[in-house]
Coordinates of C-alpha atoms in Angstrom, one line a residue:
Chain I
M26 CA 115.4 74.2 85.7
L27 CA 116.3 73.0 82.3
I28 CA 113.0 71.3 81.4
E29 CA 111.1 74.4 82.2
K30 CA 113.4 76.5 80.0
I31 CA 113.2 74.1 77.1
I32 CA 109.4 74.0 77.2
T33 CA 109.3 77.8 77.3
I34 CA 111.5 78.1 74.2
L35 CA 109.6 75.4 72.3
Y36 CA 106.2 76.8 73.2
L37 CA 107.1 80.3 72.0
S38 CA 108.8 79.1 68.9
G39 CA 106.2 76.8 67.5
D40 CA 108.8 75.8 64.9
P41 CA 111.3 73.0 65.4
I42 CA 114.5 74.2 67.0
S43 CA 117.9 72.4 67.0
C44 CA 119.3 71.0 70.2
D45 CA 122.4 73.1 69.6
K46 CA 120.4 76.3 69.7
I47 CA 118.5 75.3 72.7
A48 CA 121.7 74.4 74.5
S49 CA 123.2 77.8 73.7
L50 CA 120.1 79.6 74.9
C51 CA 119.9 77.6 78.1
E52 CA 123.7 77.9 78.6
V53 CA 124.2 74.1 78.9
N54 CA 125.8 71.7 76.5
K55 CA 124.0 69.8 73.8
E56 CA 124.3 66.4 75.6
E57 CA 122.4 67.8 78.5
V58 CA 119.6 68.8 76.2
V59 CA 119.4 65.4 74.6
A60 CA 119.5 63.7 78.0
A61 CA 116.5 65.8 79.1
I62 CA 114.3 64.7 76.2
K63 CA 112.6 61.8 78.0
E64 CA 111.7 64.0 81.0
L65 CA 110.6 66.7 78.5
E66 CA 108.2 64.3 76.8
E67 CA 106.7 63.3 80.1
T68 CA 106.3 66.9 81.2
A69 CA 104.7 67.9 77.9
S70 CA 102.2 65.0 77.9
K71 CA 101.0 66.1 81.4
A72 CA 99.8 69.2 79.7
S73 CA 98.3 67.3 76.7
L74 CA 101.1 68.3 74.4
L75 CA 103.7 66.3 72.5
I76 CA 107.4 66.6 72.0
V77 CA 108.6 65.7 68.5
Y78 CA 112.3 64.9 68.2
D79 CA 113.8 64.1 64.8
G80 CA 117.3 63.3 66.1
E81 CA 118.3 66.9 65.6
N82 CA 115.4 69.3 66.2
L83 CA 112.9 69.5 69.0
S84 CA 109.4 70.9 68.7
L85 CA 106.2 71.0 70.8
V86 CA 103.0 70.1 69.1
T87 CA 99.4 69.2 69.8
K88 CA 98.4 65.6 70.2
K89 CA 97.2 63.5 67.3
E90 CA 93.9 62.7 69.0
Q91 CA 93.1 66.4 68.7
S92 CA 93.6 66.7 65.0
A93 CA 89.9 67.0 64.4
L94 CA 89.7 69.9 66.8
V95 CA 92.8 71.5 65.1
E96 CA 91.1 71.3 61.8
K97 CA 87.9 72.8 63.2
F98 CA 89.9 75.6 64.8
K99 CA 91.5 76.5 61.5
Q100 CA 88.2 76.3 59.7
K101 CA 86.5 78.6 62.2
E102 CA 89.1 81.2 61.6
L103 CA 88.1 81.3 57.9
E104 CA 84.3 81.2 58.1
G105 CA 81.8 83.8 58.7
D106 CA 81.4 87.4 57.8
L107 CA 84.2 89.9 58.5
T108 CA 83.5 91.8 61.7
P109 CA 83.1 95.6 61.5
A110 CA 86.6 95.9 63.0
N111 CA 88.0 93.7 60.3
L112 CA 86.3 95.7 57.6
Q113 CA 87.7 98.9 59.0
V114 CA 91.2 97.5 59.1
L115 CA 90.9 96.2 55.6
T116 CA 89.8 99.7 54.5
L117 CA 92.7 101.4 56.1
V118 CA 95.2 99.0 54.6
A119 CA 93.6 99.8 51.2
Y120 CA 93.6 103.6 51.5
L121 CA 96.9 104.2 53.3
D122 CA 100.3 103.6 51.9
T123 CA 101.5 100.3 53.3
P124 CA 100.7 101.1 56.9
N125 CA 102.0 99.1 59.8
K126 CA 100.0 97.8 62.8
E127 CA 100.8 100.8 65.0
T128 CA 99.5 103.3 62.4
I129 CA 96.2 101.3 62.0
S130 CA 95.8 101.0 65.8
Y131 CA 96.5 104.7 66.2
I132 CA 93.9 105.7 63.7
R133 CA 91.2 103.4 65.0
G134 CA 92.0 104.1 68.6
V135 CA 92.2 100.4 69.5
Q136 CA 94.7 97.7 69.2
S137 CA 94.2 96.0 65.9
S138 CA 96.4 92.8 66.0
Q139 CA 93.4 90.4 66.0
S140 CA 91.8 92.0 63.0
I141 CA 95.1 92.1 61.1
R142 CA 95.5 88.4 61.9
A143 CA 92.0 87.5 60.7
L144 CA 92.6 89.4 57.4
L145 CA 96.0 87.7 56.9
I146 CA 94.6 84.3 57.5
R147 CA 91.8 84.9 54.9
G148 CA 94.4 86.0 52.4
L149 CA 92.9 89.5 52.0
I150 CA 96.0 91.4 53.1
K151 CA 99.7 90.5 53.2
K152 CA 102.5 91.5 55.4
E153 CA 106.0 92.3 54.2
G154 CA 108.3 93.2 57.1
E155 CA 106.0 95.5 59.1
S156 CA 104.1 96.9 56.0
L157 CA 100.6 95.7 55.3
S158 CA 99.0 95.8 51.9
L159 CA 96.1 94.3 50.0
T160 CA 96.8 91.0 48.2
T161 CA 96.5 90.6 44.5
E162 CA 93.4 88.5 45.1
A163 CA 91.7 91.2 47.1
F164 CA 92.4 93.7 44.3
K165 CA 91.0 91.3 41.7
Y166 CA 87.9 90.7 43.8
L167 CA 87.3 94.5 44.1
G168 CA 87.8 94.8 40.3
I169 CA 90.7 97.2 40.4
T170 CA 94.3 96.9 39.5
K171 CA 95.9 99.5 41.8
K172 CA 94.9 101.3 44.9
E173 CA 94.7 104.7 43.1
E174 CA 91.5 103.3 41.5
L175 CA 89.8 103.2 44.9
P176 CA 86.8 105.6 45.0
D177 CA 87.9 109.1 46.2
F178 CA 91.4 107.7 46.9
E179 CA 93.4 110.8 46.6
R180 CA 91.4 112.9 49.0
I181 CA 91.0 110.2 51.6
N182 CA 94.6 109.1 51.4
Q183 CA 95.9 112.7 51.7
S184 CA 93.7 113.6 54.6
F185 CA 94.9 110.6 56.6
T186 CA 98.5 111.3 55.7
K187 CA 98.3 114.9 56.6
K188 CA 96.8 114.3 60.0
L189 CA 99.3 111.5 60.6
N190 CA 102.2 113.8 59.9
E191 CA 100.8 116.4 62.3
K192 CA 101.0 113.8 65.0
E193 CA 104.7 113.2 64.3
G194 CA 105.3 116.9 64.4
Q195 CA 104.0 117.2 67.9
Chain D
M1227 CA 110.4 130.3 97.2
E1228 CA 111.9 127.0 96.5
F1229 CA 109.7 124.2 95.3
T1230 CA 110.1 121.7 92.6
V1231 CA 107.2 120.0 90.9
K1232 CA 108.2 118.1 87.9
L1233 CA 105.0 116.8 86.4
D1234 CA 103.7 115.4 83.2
R1235 CA 101.4 118.0 81.8
F1236 CA 98.4 115.7 81.9
E1237 CA 98.9 114.5 85.4
G1238 CA 96.3 116.8 86.9
P1239 CA 95.8 119.2 89.8
Y1240 CA 95.8 116.7 92.6
T1241 CA 99.0 114.9 91.8
A1242 CA 100.7 118.3 91.8
L1243 CA 99.2 119.3 95.1
L1244 CA 100.0 116.0 96.8
E1245 CA 103.6 116.3 95.6
L1246 CA 103.9 119.8 97.2
I1247 CA 102.5 118.5 100.5
E1248 CA 104.7 115.5 100.5
N1249 CA 107.8 117.5 99.7
K1250 CA 107.2 119.4 102.9
K1251 CA 106.7 116.0 104.7
L1252 CA 103.2 117.0 105.8
S1253 CA 100.0 115.0 106.0
I1254 CA 96.8 116.1 104.5
T1255 CA 95.2 118.6 106.9
E1256 CA 93.7 122.0 106.4
I1257 CA 96.8 123.5 107.9
S1258 CA 99.2 121.7 105.5
L1259 CA 97.0 122.7 102.6
V1260 CA 97.1 126.3 103.6
S1261 CA 100.8 126.2 103.9
V1262 CA 101.3 125.1 100.3
T1263 CA 98.8 127.5 98.8
D1264 CA 101.4 130.0 97.5
D1265 CA 103.6 127.3 96.0
Y1266 CA 100.5 125.8 94.3
I1267 CA 99.4 129.2 92.9
A1268 CA 102.8 129.9 91.6
Y1269 CA 102.8 126.4 90.0
V1270 CA 99.4 127.0 88.3
R1271 CA 100.6 130.4 87.1
S1272 CA 103.6 128.7 85.5
L1273 CA 101.2 126.6 83.5
N1274 CA 99.5 128.1 80.5
D1275 CA 96.7 127.2 78.2
K1276 CA 99.2 125.9 75.7
N1277 CA 100.7 123.2 77.7
V1278 CA 97.7 122.2 79.8
I1279 CA 94.6 121.1 78.0
D1280 CA 92.3 121.4 81.0
I1281 CA 93.7 124.2 83.2
S1282 CA 90.3 125.0 84.7
Q1283 CA 90.6 122.1 87.2
F1284 CA 93.9 123.5 88.4
V1285 CA 92.3 126.8 88.9
V1286 CA 89.4 125.3 90.9
V1287 CA 91.9 123.6 93.2
A1288 CA 93.9 126.8 93.6
S1289 CA 90.8 128.8 94.4
T1290 CA 89.8 126.3 97.1
L1291 CA 93.2 126.6 98.6
M1292 CA 92.9 130.4 98.6
L1293 CA 89.6 130.1 100.3
M1294 CA 91.0 128.0 103.0
K1295 CA 93.9 130.4 103.4
A1296 CA 91.6 133.4 103.7
K1297 CA 89.6 131.5 106.3
S1298 CA 92.7 130.8 108.3
L1299 CA 93.6 134.5 108.2
F1300 CA 90.1 135.7 108.9
P1301 CA 88.4 133.1 111.1
E1302 CA 85.2 135.1 111.2
M1303 CA 84.7 134.3 107.5
V1304 CA 81.9 131.8 107.0
Y1305 CA 82.0 129.2 104.2
T1306 CA 79.0 128.9 102.1
E1307 CA 77.5 125.4 101.6
E1308 CA 79.1 125.3 98.1
E1309 CA 82.5 126.2 99.6
E1310 CA 82.2 123.5 102.3
R1311 CA 81.5 121.0 99.6
Q1312 CA 84.4 122.2 97.6
I1313 CA 86.8 121.8 100.5
D1314 CA 85.4 118.3 101.4
D1315 CA 85.9 117.3 97.8
L1316 CA 89.5 118.5 97.7
E1317 CA 90.3 116.6 100.8
K1318 CA 88.7 113.5 99.5
K1319 CA 90.5 113.8 96.2
L1320 CA 93.8 114.1 97.9
E1321 CA 93.1 111.0 100.0
L1322 CA 92.2 109.1 96.8
H1323 CA 95.5 110.3 95.3
T1324 CA 97.4 109.1 98.3
I1325 CA 95.9 105.6 97.6
L1326 CA 96.6 106.0 93.9
K1327 CA 100.2 107.0 94.4
D1328 CA 100.8 103.9 96.4
A1329 CA 99.1 101.7 93.8
E1330 CA 101.0 103.4 90.9
L1331 CA 104.3 102.5 92.5
G1332 CA 103.3 98.8 92.6
I1333 CA 102.3 98.9 88.9
K1334 CA 105.4 100.8 87.9
N1335 CA 107.6 98.4 89.6
T1336 CA 106.1 95.4 88.0
F1337 CA 105.2 96.7 84.5
A1338 CA 107.4 95.1 81.8
K1339 CA 109.7 93.7 84.4
S1340 CA 108.9 90.0 84.2
V1341 CA 106.6 89.5 81.2
L1342 CA 104.5 86.4 80.5
Y1343 CA 104.7 85.5 76.9
S1344 CA 102.4 83.6 74.6
R1345 CA 103.3 82.2 71.3
A1346 CA 102.5 84.0 68.1
Y1347 CA 99.8 82.4 65.9
K1348 CA 101.4 80.7 63.0
L1349 CA 99.8 81.2 59.7
P1350 CA 99.2 78.0 57.8
E1351 CA 101.9 78.5 55.2
S1352 CA 101.4 75.5 53.0
V1353 CA 97.9 76.4 51.7
M1354 CA 97.3 79.8 50.4
V1355 CA 93.7 80.6 51.0
F1356 CA 91.5 83.4 49.9
V1357 CA 88.2 83.7 51.7
I1358 CA 86.0 86.6 50.6
D1359 CA 83.1 88.3 52.4
T1360 CA 80.5 88.9 49.7
R1361 CA 79.5 92.2 51.2
L1362 CA 82.8 93.6 50.2
S1363 CA 82.7 96.3 47.6
L1364 CA 84.4 99.5 46.6
Q1365 CA 81.4 101.5 47.8
L1366 CA 81.6 99.8 51.2
L1367 CA 85.3 100.5 51.5
Q1368 CA 84.8 104.1 50.5
S1369 CA 82.1 104.7 53.1
I1370 CA 84.1 103.1 55.9
A1371 CA 87.1 105.1 54.9
S1372 CA 85.1 108.4 55.0
M1373 CA 83.6 107.6 58.4
T1374 CA 86.9 106.6 59.9
L1375 CA 88.4 109.8 58.6
V1376 CA 85.8 111.9 60.3
T1377 CA 86.3 110.3 63.7
F1378 CA 90.1 110.4 63.2
L1379 CA 90.0 114.2 62.6
E1380 CA 87.5 114.9 65.4
P1381 CA 89.6 114.8 68.7
K1382 CA 91.4 118.0 67.8
V1383 CA 88.1 119.9 67.9
L1384 CA 87.3 118.6 71.4
T1385 CA 90.7 119.8 72.7
K1386 CA 90.1 123.3 71.4
I1387 CA 86.8 123.7 73.2
A1388 CA 88.4 122.5 76.5
V1389 CA 91.0 125.2 76.2
E1390 CA 88.5 127.9 75.5
K1391 CA 86.6 127.0 78.6
A1392 CA 89.6 127.3 80.8
I1393 CA 89.4 130.0 83.4
R1394 CA 92.3 132.3 84.2
I1395 CA 93.6 132.2 87.7
E1396 CA 93.6 136.0 87.9
N1397 CA 89.8 136.0 87.7
V1398 CA 89.6 133.5 90.5
I1399 CA 91.8 135.5 92.8
E1400 CA 89.5 138.4 92.3
D1401 CA 86.5 136.3 93.2
I1402 CA 88.2 135.1 96.3
M1403 CA 89.0 138.6 97.4
T1404 CA 85.3 139.6 97.2
R1405 CA 84.7 136.7 99.5
I1406 CA 87.0 137.9 102.2
K1407 CA 84.6 139.1 104.8
S1408 CA 81.5 141.2 104.2
A1409 CA 83.5 144.0 105.6
Q1410 CA 85.9 145.6 103.2
T1411 CA 88.6 146.2 105.7
L1412 CA 89.9 144.5 108.8
S1413 CA 92.4 145.6 111.3
L1414 CA 95.0 143.5 113.1
Q1415 CA 93.8 144.8 116.4
T1416 CA 90.3 143.4 115.9
M1417 CA 91.8 140.1 114.8
S1418 CA 93.7 139.7 118.0
Q1419 CA 90.9 141.0 120.3
S1420 CA 89.8 137.5 121.1
A1421 CA 93.1 136.7 122.8
G1422 CA 93.0 136.3 126.6
T1423 CA 96.5 137.2 127.8
V1424 CA 99.0 139.7 126.5
E1425 CA 101.3 136.9 125.6
E1426 CA 98.6 135.2 123.5
K1427 CA 97.7 138.4 121.9
K1428 CA 101.2 139.0 120.8
K1429 CA 101.4 135.5 119.4
I1430 CA 98.3 136.0 117.3
L1431 CA 99.5 139.3 116.1
I1432 CA 102.8 137.9 115.0
T1433 CA 101.4 134.8 113.2
S1434 CA 98.7 136.9 111.6
F1435 CA 101.2 139.3 110.5
M1436 CA 103.3 136.6 108.9
A1437 CA 100.3 135.2 107.1
I1438 CA 99.2 138.5 105.9
L1439 CA 102.7 139.1 104.5
E1440 CA 102.2 136.1 102.4
L1441 CA 98.9 137.3 101.0
L1442 CA 100.5 140.7 100.4
K1443 CA 103.3 139.0 98.5
N1444 CA 100.6 137.5 96.3
G1445 CA 99.3 140.9 95.7
A1446 CA 96.0 139.8 97.1
L1447 CA 95.7 142.3 99.9
S1448 CA 96.9 145.7 100.6
A1449 CA 97.9 147.0 104.0
T1450 CA 98.0 150.5 105.3
Q1451 CA 99.3 151.9 108.5
D1452 CA 98.2 155.5 109.1
E1453 CA 100.6 156.4 111.9
K1454 CA 103.8 154.9 113.2
G1455 CA 102.9 152.0 115.6
G1456 CA 99.3 152.4 114.8
D1457 CA 96.8 149.7 113.7
I1458 CA 97.4 148.1 110.4
I1459 CA 94.4 148.2 108.2
L1460 CA 94.0 145.5 105.6
S1461 CA 91.9 145.8 102.5
K1462 CA 91.5 144.0 99.3
I1463 CA 93.0 145.6 96.2
Chain M
M1442 CA 88.5 65.4 77.7
L1443 CA 87.8 69.1 77.9
I1444 CA 91.0 70.2 79.5
E1445 CA 93.0 68.6 76.7
K1446 CA 90.9 70.3 74.1
I1447 CA 91.2 73.7 75.7
I1448 CA 95.0 73.4 75.9
T1449 CA 95.1 72.4 72.2
I1450 CA 93.1 75.5 71.3
L1451 CA 95.1 77.8 73.4
Y1452 CA 98.3 76.4 72.0
L1453 CA 97.1 76.9 68.5
S1454 CA 95.7 80.3 69.0
G1455 CA 98.6 81.9 70.8
D1456 CA 96.5 85.1 71.1
P1457 CA 94.0 85.3 73.9
I1458 CA 90.7 83.6 73.0
S1459 CA 87.3 84.1 74.6
C1460 CA 85.6 81.5 76.7
D1461 CA 82.7 81.8 74.4
K1462 CA 84.7 80.8 71.4
I1463 CA 86.4 78.0 73.2
A1464 CA 83.0 76.7 74.3
S1465 CA 81.7 76.7 70.8
L1466 CA 84.8 74.9 69.5
C1467 CA 84.6 72.3 72.2
E1468 CA 80.8 72.0 71.9
V1469 CA 80.2 72.7 75.6
N1470 CA 78.6 75.7 77.2
K1471 CA 80.6 78.6 78.5
E1472 CA 80.0 77.8 82.1
E1473 CA 81.8 74.5 81.7
V1474 CA 84.8 76.3 80.2
V1475 CA 84.9 78.7 83.1
A1476 CA 84.5 75.9 85.6
A1477 CA 87.4 74.1 84.1
I1478 CA 89.9 77.0 84.5
K1479 CA 91.2 75.8 87.8
E1480 CA 92.0 72.4 86.5
L1481 CA 93.4 74.0 83.4
E1482 CA 95.8 76.0 85.4
E1483 CA 97.0 72.9 87.2
T1484 CA 97.5 71.1 84.0
A1485 CA 99.4 73.9 82.4
S1486 CA 101.6 74.4 85.4
K1487 CA 102.8 70.7 85.1
A1488 CA 104.4 71.8 81.8
S1489 CA 105.7 75.0 83.3
L1490 CA 103.2 77.1 81.6
L1491 CA 100.5 79.5 83.0
I1492 CA 96.9 80.3 82.1
V1493 CA 96.0 84.0 82.1
Y1494 CA 92.4 84.8 82.6
D1495 CA 91.2 88.4 82.3
G1496 CA 87.6 87.6 83.2
E1497 CA 86.7 86.9 79.6
N1498 CA 89.7 85.6 77.6
L1499 CA 92.1 82.7 78.2
S1500 CA 95.7 82.6 77.1
L1501 CA 98.5 80.1 77.6
V1502 CA 101.7 81.9 78.6
T1503 CA 105.2 81.3 79.8
K1504 CA 106.3 81.8 83.4
K1505 CA 107.5 85.1 84.8
E1506 CA 110.8 83.4 85.9
Q1507 CA 111.5 82.7 82.2
S1508 CA 111.1 86.3 81.0
A1509 CA 114.9 86.9 80.7
L1510 CA 115.3 83.7 78.7
V1511 CA 112.5 84.7 76.4
E1512 CA 113.8 88.1 75.8
K1513 CA 117.1 86.5 74.8
F1514 CA 115.3 84.2 72.5
K1515 CA 113.0 86.8 70.9
Q1516 CA 115.6 89.5 70.8
K1517 CA 112.7 91.9 70.6
E1518 CA 112.6 95.2 72.4
L1519 CA 109.7 95.6 74.8
E1520 CA 107.6 98.7 74.9
G1521 CA 108.2 99.2 78.5
D1522 CA 107.7 102.9 78.9
L1523 CA 104.5 104.4 80.2
T1524 CA 104.1 108.2 80.6
P1525 CA 103.2 109.2 84.2
A1526 CA 99.7 110.1 83.0
N1527 CA 99.2 106.7 81.3
L1528 CA 100.6 104.9 84.3
Q1529 CA 98.1 106.7 86.5
V1530 CA 95.2 105.8 84.3
L1531 CA 96.4 102.2 83.9
T1532 CA 96.6 101.9 87.7
L1533 CA 93.1 103.2 88.1
V1534 CA 91.7 100.8 85.6
A1535 CA 93.6 98.0 87.3
Y1536 CA 92.5 98.7 90.9
L1537 CA 88.9 100.0 90.4
D1538 CA 86.1 97.7 89.3
T1539 CA 85.5 98.4 85.6
P1540 CA 85.6 102.2 85.9
N1541 CA 84.3 104.5 83.2
K1542 CA 86.1 107.5 81.7
E1543 CA 84.1 109.9 84.0
T1544 CA 85.2 108.1 87.2
I1545 CA 88.8 108.2 86.1
S1546 CA 88.7 111.9 85.1
Y1547 CA 86.8 112.7 88.3
I1548 CA 89.6 111.2 90.4
R1549 CA 92.5 112.6 88.4
G1550 CA 90.9 116.0 88.0
V1551 CA 91.8 116.1 84.3
Q1552 CA 90.3 114.9 81.2
S1553 CA 91.6 111.5 80.6
S1554 CA 90.6 110.8 77.1
Q1555 CA 94.1 111.0 75.7
S1556 CA 95.6 108.6 78.1
I1557 CA 92.7 106.2 77.8
R1558 CA 93.1 106.3 74.0
A1559 CA 96.8 105.7 74.2
L1560 CA 96.2 102.7 76.4
L1561 CA 93.5 101.3 74.1
I1562 CA 95.8 101.7 71.1
R1563 CA 98.6 99.8 72.9
G1564 CA 96.0 97.2 73.8
L1565 CA 96.6 97.4 77.5
I1566 CA 93.0 98.3 78.4
K1567 CA 89.7 97.4 76.7
K1568 CA 86.4 99.2 76.6
E1569 CA 83.0 97.4 76.7
G1570 CA 80.2 99.9 76.6
E1571 CA 81.6 102.5 78.9
S1572 CA 83.4 100.1 81.2
L1573 CA 87.2 99.9 81.1
S1574 CA 89.2 96.9 82.1
L1575 CA 92.7 95.4 81.7
T1576 CA 93.4 93.2 78.7
T1577 CA 95.2 89.9 78.7
E1578 CA 98.1 91.9 77.2
A1579 CA 98.3 94.1 80.3
F1580 CA 98.2 91.0 82.6
K1581 CA 101.1 89.6 80.7
Y1582 CA 103.1 92.8 81.0
L1583 CA 102.4 92.9 84.7
G1584 CA 103.4 89.3 85.1
I1585 CA 100.1 88.3 86.6
T1586 CA 97.6 85.6 85.6
K1587 CA 94.5 87.3 87.2
K1588 CA 93.5 90.6 88.6
E1589 CA 93.8 89.5 92.2
E1590 CA 97.5 89.0 91.7
L1591 CA 98.1 92.8 91.3
P1592 CA 100.3 94.1 94.1
D1593 CA 98.3 94.6 97.2
F1594 CA 95.1 94.3 95.2
E1595 CA 92.5 93.7 97.9
R1596 CA 93.6 96.5 100.2
I1597 CA 94.0 99.1 97.5
N1598 CA 90.8 98.1 95.7
Q1599 CA 88.9 98.4 99.0
S1600 CA 90.4 101.7 100.0
F1601 CA 89.4 103.1 96.6
T1602 CA 85.9 101.8 96.7
K1603 CA 85.4 103.0 100.3
K1604 CA 86.6 106.5 99.5
L1605 CA 84.7 106.7 96.3
N1606 CA 81.5 105.8 97.9
E1607 CA 81.8 108.7 100.3
K1608 CA 81.0 110.7 97.2
E1609 CA 77.3 110.6 97.9
G1610 CA 77.2 114.0 99.5
Q1611 CA 78.1 115.8 96.3

């Protein structure tokens, strides 16, 4: 069913997507996608969501009436102390050499996506490709200019690296 | 002896045993357990401390099987309370594994086949925020880093201890043999004395003889025959 | 309207979010959120989406039928492989009622720390106190929205429980 497919794509994307691209993913032609927009709007509204169509791209968004809640949600993500888990992830990002999510999860023994996300949102760490590192602002706040200035950096960094390499060797 | 058990080294002693029983298309009974004893022992012998972290559990299972086999050969042997418990436990574990195997298949067939997806959270790109936690300091990072390092390095130590604790199967076989009867030796004649008819007696003699051959093959028993056609005297080595 | 608010939050979050957190954002108590789950499921299904509830967190997800479409869209490889040992542990966590490490090791007859750790790192199981349970992520991988949808759940769960309770004697 076309409507279901389009909703699936829009939901996952978050970003606006062109009708052309949707058509190709759903293996129909563009006209069929455009013709489905009205039904799409009705379907989305049943689930309290909205379809935005700018004549070219489609996207699925939250309703205007909920904008206060949306703001509150974003605010909540930012406020409050960092959890112990967040602090541990931040520490690992600081002491390791641009680790990725998997390395951090491996060291901690638990999945770390949520903490990484919280730190990204707060602007404490940044992500380039899969590599995580501290932001300039975080360095500034800590009063250092490069990670080598972290206390006991060399020993801690090398102990982690050594143990991580052993794992690969296994 | 043809048997194939291809197992992940961490799968454990019951998965291996259940596999052997199922390969022979048997259900879980004392008899079927006895019939796979040799294969199981051979399997445990093929494992070594290096590729099994916790070999002791395999050895416990092997020893329980040997116990049951000994009892099947020498019915006069009486289980101690501890041994009874050991055997009940083995049967129970195997039944749990039968359920588990069934459940595993269901999980295996569905896992990652038709996945439900949720959207990824989108970072608010327009505004670059920087929200600090005032507790954050170099000292805090250092202490968290050191603590994390300690727990990260620790698991290796635990593994080593487990390996040191492992028992060797040879010791267990020895223990089992001391358990075989209070009497040091047994003869085939006494074993078949309980039989009513000549026909029955013959049958018992033959089956016992086959069974004993298996134990002999394991090097667990020795058999002597003083004169041609005379009684065969069994004794532990 | 609570349903609409919850959908908005789930849509924004993407990641699973706890009923507690939802309650606080919507300014209701947790019980009200839990009570709304059924209606929430109905609403989501009108837009061809599903609600996953792992007993603690809620998440809005796409339907099982659309997984092929999504994979085409995402072009991302799934980590579909489980070692036999990890599969065994995952199965036990799924079908037993919040077992601990000891119960799992007892049944398997081997130390299960390594497998448990691997599953924690992959985020397929979670640990609260000593109790292990499936995560929303695991539900999604298994294509189910609640535990009861596991293949043959009731029968297998009961067989296990019955057999395990015979343990008394030892």
